[in-house]
Amino acid sequence: MNSHCTTTSVACFEGHIRPQGWLWAGEIHMTHLSQIKQETFFLFNNMGCYKYIETIFIPIFILLLSLNSVMPCKDQLSTTFYDKTCPKALATIKSSIRAAVSCNPRNAALLIRLHFHDCFVQGCDASLLLEGEGSEKRSPANNGVLGYEIIDAAKAAVERVCPGVVSCADILAVAARDASVAVKGPSWSVRLGRRDSTTFNATQAAADLPRGDFNLSRLIDNFQRKGLNAREMVALSGSHTIGLARCVTFRARIYNNASNIDAAFASSLRENCPPTSPDGNNNTRPLDLMTPNRFDNNYFRNLVRSKGLLTSDQVLFNGDSTDSIVTEYVKNPAKFNSDFAAAMVKMGEIDLLTGANGVIRTLCTTAS
């Protein structure tokens, strides 16, 4: 090594003119990496400063390559993603979803649940919609999940106006937002650009989807593994202000004398939910008896009165850490709406496929 390079690597720059095409550190761009690497090696090697490249520039290259591989997914999303390629996409989805909810208000809950169950398994990649042996759709964890035909209809409508452009994953995300709005719930901006998976994972569905008998600690842990905190978990649980649940999911709660449940409420539920399975397993009751077809904060009011339908509902207000969040949402419905919208945005961007990853499925039920 030359003597003038032994004291400081900075000296290697002094008195030398930057070669044509050279980029200083602050100017590095990923598209120039190969050029930079060749030129820096030639320049410094001739100056006797190979050690500088080894200790300074190579780590920079590695860092930039690493950032390029982990950062771009969400950065590729945009609310205007289809403005040029399919300008009628959002209006088409909205029209289809509004018609479905108008036909049956329960469909709003089904669509929000579909989006949730999709995102919690492999990320928001529409893998839930795939048919086939061993599919997520056929997993016991998704028993009672309905509404697939609504997404199929919305996808078909979009395909008619711009074939092969809009992903099923994006349609799921937009449909959940439009479903909320259709029943007087909050709206939010949906960043688009998701692509569809060609695979499903029933094993992960069984492991990662929360169940109606979860206690609070299991709920918090389940959501944290998806990057969602306790407040976001409570806010998302508020989607149970609409929709129905089957007897099989709340039978244990209403026949358990130790359960924290209003006695008259439990008695009324037993009328349509026999104590022994499989009798009445698929009989349904509203998750929110007060306003089952309107998105509001009555779900949380029910919890304060010990009238949560599922065990996983009532544990949110049972003398534990989330009681204060429930109380806040009872007093401030606007705060619930804003927290729910923010949590839906965050949930809707879990482990996405974007760019060259994934595909645009022509039919949401098949991988092609």
Coordinates of C-alpha atoms in Angstrom, one line a residue:
M1 CA 0.0 0.0 0.0
N2 CA 1.3 3.5 -0.8
S3 CA 2.5 5.5 2.2
H4 CA 0.1 8.4 1.6
C5 CA -2.8 6.0 2.1
T6 CA -1.6 4.6 5.5
T7 CA -2.7 7.6 7.6
T8 CA -6.1 8.4 6.2
S9 CA -8.2 7.1 3.3
V10 CA -9.5 10.6 2.7
A11 CA -6.0 11.5 1.3
C12 CA -6.7 9.2 -1.6
F13 CA -9.2 11.8 -2.9
E14 CA -6.9 14.8 -2.6
G15 CA -5.6 16.3 -5.8
H16 CA -7.5 13.9 -8.1
I17 CA -10.1 14.7 -10.6
R18 CA -13.3 12.6 -10.6
P19 CA -13.4 10.3 -13.7
Q20 CA -16.2 10.8 -16.1
G21 CA -19.4 9.0 -14.9
W22 CA -18.1 8.8 -11.3
L23 CA -20.6 9.3 -8.5
W24 CA -19.7 10.5 -5.0
A25 CA -21.4 8.7 -2.1
G26 CA -24.3 11.1 -1.9
E27 CA -25.1 10.6 -5.5
I28 CA -25.2 6.7 -5.5
H29 CA -28.3 5.3 -7.2
M30 CA -29.1 1.6 -7.5
T31 CA -29.1 1.7 -11.3
H32 CA -25.5 2.8 -11.3
L33 CA -24.1 0.2 -8.9
S34 CA -22.3 -2.0 -11.4
Q35 CA -20.7 1.1 -13.0
I36 CA -19.7 2.5 -9.7
K37 CA -18.2 -0.8 -8.6
Q38 CA -16.0 -1.1 -11.7
E39 CA -14.8 2.5 -11.7
T40 CA -14.1 2.7 -8.0
F41 CA -12.1 -0.5 -8.1
F42 CA -10.0 0.7 -11.1
L43 CA -9.4 4.2 -9.6
F44 CA -8.5 3.1 -6.1
N45 CA -6.5 0.1 -7.2
N46 CA -4.2 2.2 -9.3
M47 CA -3.8 4.6 -6.4
G48 CA -2.9 1.9 -4.0
C49 CA -6.1 2.3 -2.0
Y50 CA -7.7 -1.2 -2.4
K51 CA -8.1 -1.3 1.4
Y52 CA -10.5 1.7 1.3
I53 CA -12.8 -0.1 -1.1
E54 CA -12.8 -3.2 1.1
T55 CA -13.6 -1.4 4.3
I56 CA -15.8 1.5 3.1
F57 CA -17.4 1.0 -0.4
I58 CA -18.2 -2.7 -0.2
P59 CA -20.3 -2.3 2.9
I60 CA -22.1 0.6 1.2
F61 CA -22.9 -1.6 -1.8
I62 CA -24.1 -4.3 0.5
L63 CA -26.3 -1.9 2.5
L64 CA -27.8 -0.4 -0.7
L65 CA -28.6 -3.9 -2.1
S66 CA -30.1 -4.9 1.2
L67 CA -32.3 -1.8 1.3
N68 CA -33.4 -2.4 -2.2
S69 CA -34.6 -5.9 -1.3
V70 CA -36.5 -5.0 1.9
M71 CA -37.9 -1.6 1.3
P72 CA -39.7 -1.4 -2.0
C73 CA -42.9 -3.5 -1.4
K74 CA -45.1 -0.9 0.3
D75 CA -43.4 2.0 -1.6
Q76 CA -44.8 0.5 -4.8
L77 CA -48.3 1.0 -3.6
S78 CA -50.3 4.1 -4.7
T79 CA -53.9 5.3 -4.4
T80 CA -53.6 6.2 -8.1
F81 CA -52.1 2.9 -9.2
Y82 CA -54.9 2.1 -11.8
D83 CA -55.6 5.7 -12.9
K84 CA -54.0 5.1 -16.3
T85 CA -54.3 1.4 -16.8
C86 CA -57.9 1.0 -15.5
P87 CA -59.4 4.3 -14.7
K88 CA -62.9 2.8 -14.1
A89 CA -61.7 0.1 -11.7
L90 CA -62.6 1.7 -8.4
A91 CA -66.0 2.9 -9.6
T92 CA -66.8 -0.6 -11.0
I93 CA -65.8 -2.3 -7.7
K94 CA -67.9 0.3 -5.7
S95 CA -71.0 -0.3 -7.8
S96 CA -70.7 -4.0 -7.5
I97 CA -70.2 -3.9 -3.7
R98 CA -73.0 -1.4 -3.1
A99 CA -75.4 -3.6 -5.1
A100 CA -74.4 -6.7 -3.0
V101 CA -74.8 -4.9 0.3
S102 CA -78.1 -3.4 -0.8
C103 CA -79.4 -6.9 -1.6
N104 CA -78.3 -8.2 1.8
P105 CA -76.7 -5.9 4.5
R106 CA -74.9 -8.9 6.0
N107 CA -72.7 -9.0 2.9
A108 CA -70.8 -6.0 4.3
A109 CA -69.6 -8.0 7.3
L110 CA -68.7 -10.9 5.0
L111 CA -66.5 -8.8 2.8
I112 CA -64.6 -7.2 5.7
R113 CA -64.1 -10.7 7.2
L114 CA -62.8 -12.0 3.8
H115 CA -60.2 -9.3 3.7
F116 CA -59.2 -10.0 7.3
H117 CA -58.9 -13.8 6.8
D118 CA -56.9 -13.3 3.6
C119 CA -54.4 -10.9 5.1
F120 CA -53.7 -13.0 8.2
V121 CA -52.5 -15.9 6.1
Q122 CA -49.5 -15.3 3.8
G123 CA -50.4 -11.6 3.7
C124 CA -53.0 -9.8 1.6
D125 CA -52.5 -11.8 -1.6
A126 CA -56.0 -13.2 -2.3
S127 CA -54.8 -16.8 -1.5
L128 CA -58.0 -17.3 0.5
L129 CA -60.0 -17.1 -2.7
L130 CA -58.2 -20.0 -4.4
E131 CA -60.0 -23.3 -4.9
G132 CA -58.4 -26.7 -4.6
E133 CA -57.6 -29.6 -2.3
G134 CA -55.9 -28.3 0.8
S135 CA -56.8 -24.7 0.1
E136 CA -57.3 -22.1 2.8
K137 CA -60.9 -21.8 1.8
R138 CA -61.4 -25.5 2.9
S139 CA -59.5 -25.1 6.1
P140 CA -61.6 -25.6 9.3
A141 CA -60.3 -22.2 10.4
N142 CA -62.4 -20.7 7.6
N143 CA -65.6 -22.6 8.3
G144 CA -68.5 -20.1 8.1
V145 CA -66.5 -17.7 6.0
L146 CA -68.8 -16.6 3.2
G147 CA -69.1 -14.0 0.4
Y148 CA -66.6 -15.4 -2.1
E149 CA -69.2 -15.0 -4.9
I150 CA -69.4 -11.3 -4.2
I151 CA -65.7 -10.9 -4.9
D152 CA -66.0 -13.1 -8.0
A153 CA -68.7 -10.8 -9.3
A154 CA -66.7 -7.7 -8.7
K155 CA -63.7 -9.2 -10.4
A156 CA -65.8 -10.2 -13.4
A157 CA -67.1 -6.7 -13.7
V158 CA -63.6 -5.2 -13.6
E159 CA -62.4 -7.8 -16.1
R160 CA -65.0 -6.6 -18.6
V161 CA -63.7 -3.0 -18.5
C162 CA -59.9 -3.8 -18.3
P163 CA -58.9 -7.4 -18.6
G164 CA -55.9 -8.7 -16.8
V165 CA -55.0 -5.5 -15.0
V166 CA -56.6 -5.4 -11.5
S167 CA -55.6 -8.0 -8.9
C168 CA -58.0 -10.0 -6.8
A169 CA -56.0 -8.8 -3.7
D170 CA -56.7 -5.2 -4.5
I171 CA -60.4 -5.9 -5.2
L172 CA -60.6 -7.5 -1.7
A173 CA -59.0 -4.5 -0.1
V174 CA -61.3 -2.0 -1.9
A175 CA -64.4 -4.1 -1.4
A176 CA -63.8 -4.1 2.4
R177 CA -63.6 -0.3 2.4
D178 CA -66.7 0.1 0.2
A179 CA -68.6 -2.4 2.3
S180 CA -67.9 -0.4 5.4
V181 CA -69.1 2.8 3.8
A182 CA -72.3 1.0 2.5
V183 CA -73.4 0.4 6.1
K184 CA -72.6 3.9 7.4
G185 CA -69.1 3.0 8.5
P186 CA -65.8 4.9 8.0
S187 CA -63.9 5.2 4.7
W188 CA -60.2 5.2 4.2
S189 CA -57.7 5.5 1.3
V190 CA -56.6 2.2 -0.1
R191 CA -53.2 2.1 -1.6
L192 CA -53.2 -0.2 -4.6
G193 CA -50.7 -2.3 -6.4
R194 CA -51.0 -5.7 -4.7
R195 CA -50.5 -8.8 -6.8
D196 CA -52.0 -12.2 -6.3
S197 CA -50.5 -15.4 -5.0
T198 CA -50.5 -18.6 -6.9
T199 CA -50.4 -20.7 -3.8
F200 CA -52.3 -21.2 -0.6
N201 CA -51.5 -22.4 2.9
A202 CA -54.2 -24.2 4.9
T203 CA -51.7 -25.0 7.7
Q204 CA -50.9 -21.4 8.2
A205 CA -54.7 -20.6 8.2
A206 CA -55.1 -23.1 11.1
A207 CA -52.2 -21.5 13.0
D208 CA -52.6 -17.8 12.4
L209 CA -56.3 -17.0 12.3
P210 CA -57.8 -16.0 15.7
R211 CA -60.7 -18.0 17.1
G212 CA -63.8 -17.0 18.9
D213 CA -62.7 -18.8 22.1
F214 CA -59.4 -16.9 22.5
N215 CA -58.6 -15.2 25.7
L216 CA -57.1 -11.7 25.8
S217 CA -53.4 -12.7 25.9
R218 CA -53.8 -15.0 23.0
L219 CA -55.6 -12.3 21.0
I220 CA -52.9 -9.8 21.7
D221 CA -50.1 -12.2 20.8
N222 CA -52.0 -13.3 17.6
F223 CA -52.3 -9.7 16.3
Q224 CA -48.8 -8.7 17.4
R225 CA -47.4 -11.5 15.2
K226 CA -49.0 -9.6 12.3
G227 CA -47.6 -6.3 13.4
L228 CA -50.8 -5.0 15.0
N229 CA -50.9 -3.7 18.5
A230 CA -53.5 -4.1 21.2
R231 CA -55.4 -0.9 20.3
E232 CA -55.5 -2.0 16.6
M233 CA -56.7 -5.4 17.7
V234 CA -59.6 -3.8 19.7
A235 CA -60.5 -1.5 16.8
L236 CA -60.5 -4.3 14.3
S237 CA -62.7 -6.4 16.6
G238 CA -65.2 -3.6 16.4
S239 CA -66.1 -4.9 12.9
H240 CA -68.3 -7.2 14.9
T241 CA -70.7 -4.4 15.2
I242 CA -72.1 -5.9 12.0
G243 CA -72.7 -9.5 10.9
L244 CA -73.8 -12.8 12.4
A245 CA -72.1 -15.7 14.3
R246 CA -73.0 -19.3 14.4
C247 CA -74.2 -21.2 17.4
V248 CA -71.1 -23.4 17.3
T249 CA -68.9 -20.4 17.9
F250 CA -70.7 -19.2 21.1
R251 CA -72.3 -22.3 22.6
A252 CA -69.6 -22.8 25.2
R253 CA -69.9 -19.2 26.4
I254 CA -73.7 -19.2 26.9
Y255 CA -73.8 -22.6 28.7
N256 CA -70.8 -21.8 31.0
N257 CA -72.0 -20.6 34.3
A258 CA -68.6 -19.1 35.1
S259 CA -68.7 -17.0 31.9
N260 CA -68.9 -13.2 32.2
I261 CA -72.2 -12.9 30.5
D262 CA -75.5 -11.1 31.2
A263 CA -77.9 -13.8 32.4
A264 CA -80.9 -12.6 30.4
F265 CA -78.7 -12.3 27.3
A266 CA -77.5 -15.8 27.7
S267 CA -81.0 -17.1 28.2
S268 CA -82.2 -15.5 25.0
L269 CA -79.3 -17.0 23.1
R270 CA -80.0 -20.5 24.3
E271 CA -83.5 -20.4 22.7
N272 CA -81.8 -20.8 19.3
C273 CA -78.6 -22.6 20.3
P274 CA -79.1 -26.1 21.7
P275 CA -76.5 -27.3 24.3
T276 CA -75.3 -30.3 22.3
S277 CA -73.4 -30.3 19.0
P278 CA -74.2 -30.7 16.1
D279 CA -77.8 -29.6 17.0
G280 CA -78.2 -26.0 15.8
N281 CA -74.5 -25.6 15.0
N282 CA -75.3 -23.3 12.0
N283 CA -78.1 -21.3 13.7
T284 CA -77.0 -17.7 13.7
R285 CA -77.4 -14.6 16.0
P286 CA -76.3 -11.0 15.4
L287 CA -72.9 -10.1 16.8
D288 CA -74.5 -6.8 17.8
L289 CA -78.2 -7.2 18.8
M290 CA -78.8 -3.5 18.9
T291 CA -77.9 -2.4 15.3
P292 CA -76.7 -5.5 13.4
N293 CA -76.8 -3.9 10.0
R294 CA -75.2 -0.5 10.8
F295 CA -71.6 0.2 11.5
D296 CA -71.4 2.0 14.8
N297 CA -70.0 1.7 18.3
N298 CA -72.8 -0.3 19.9
Y299 CA -70.5 -3.4 19.8
F300 CA -68.5 -1.8 22.6
R301 CA -71.6 -0.7 24.5
N302 CA -72.6 -4.3 24.5
L303 CA -69.3 -5.4 26.0
V304 CA -69.7 -3.0 28.9
R305 CA -73.0 -4.6 29.6
S306 CA -71.5 -8.1 29.4
K307 CA -73.4 -8.8 26.2
G308 CA -70.5 -9.8 23.9
L309 CA -71.5 -12.7 21.8
L310 CA -68.2 -14.5 21.5
T311 CA -65.7 -15.2 24.3
S312 CA -63.1 -13.3 22.2
D313 CA -65.5 -10.3 22.2
Q314 CA -66.1 -10.1 25.9
V315 CA -62.4 -10.5 26.9
L316 CA -61.8 -7.1 25.6
F317 CA -63.8 -5.7 28.5
N318 CA -63.3 -8.0 31.4
G319 CA -61.2 -6.2 34.0
D320 CA -58.0 -6.3 31.9
S321 CA -55.6 -4.1 29.9
T322 CA -58.0 -3.3 27.0
D323 CA -60.9 -2.1 29.2
S324 CA -59.8 1.5 28.8
I325 CA -59.8 1.3 25.0
V326 CA -63.4 -0.1 25.0
T327 CA -64.5 2.6 27.3
E328 CA -62.9 5.2 25.1
Y329 CA -64.7 3.9 22.0
V330 CA -68.0 3.9 23.9
K331 CA -67.6 7.6 24.8
N332 CA -66.0 8.6 21.5
P333 CA -67.4 6.9 18.4
A334 CA -65.4 9.2 16.1
K335 CA -62.2 7.9 17.7
F336 CA -63.3 4.3 17.0
N337 CA -64.1 5.1 13.4
S338 CA -60.7 6.8 12.8
D339 CA -58.8 4.0 14.7
F340 CA -60.7 1.3 12.7
A341 CA -59.9 3.0 9.4
A342 CA -56.2 3.3 10.3
A343 CA -56.0 -0.3 11.4
M344 CA -57.7 -1.5 8.2
V345 CA -55.1 0.4 6.2
K346 CA -52.2 -1.2 8.2
M347 CA -53.7 -4.7 8.1
G348 CA -54.4 -4.3 4.4
E349 CA -50.6 -4.0 3.7
I350 CA -49.4 -7.1 5.6
D351 CA -46.8 -9.1 3.6
L352 CA -47.7 -8.0 0.1
L353 CA -46.7 -9.2 -3.3
T354 CA -45.9 -6.3 -5.6
G355 CA -43.9 -5.5 -8.7
A356 CA -42.6 -8.6 -10.3
N357 CA -43.8 -10.8 -7.5
G358 CA -47.1 -12.6 -7.8
V359 CA -49.5 -12.5 -10.7
I360 CA -52.8 -10.9 -11.8
R361 CA -55.3 -13.7 -11.7
T362 CA -58.1 -13.6 -14.3
L363 CA -60.3 -15.7 -12.1
C364 CA -59.9 -15.2 -8.3
T365 CA -60.5 -19.0 -7.8
T366 CA -57.7 -20.2 -9.9
A367 CA -53.9 -19.6 -9.9
S368 CA -53.6 -18.7 -13.6

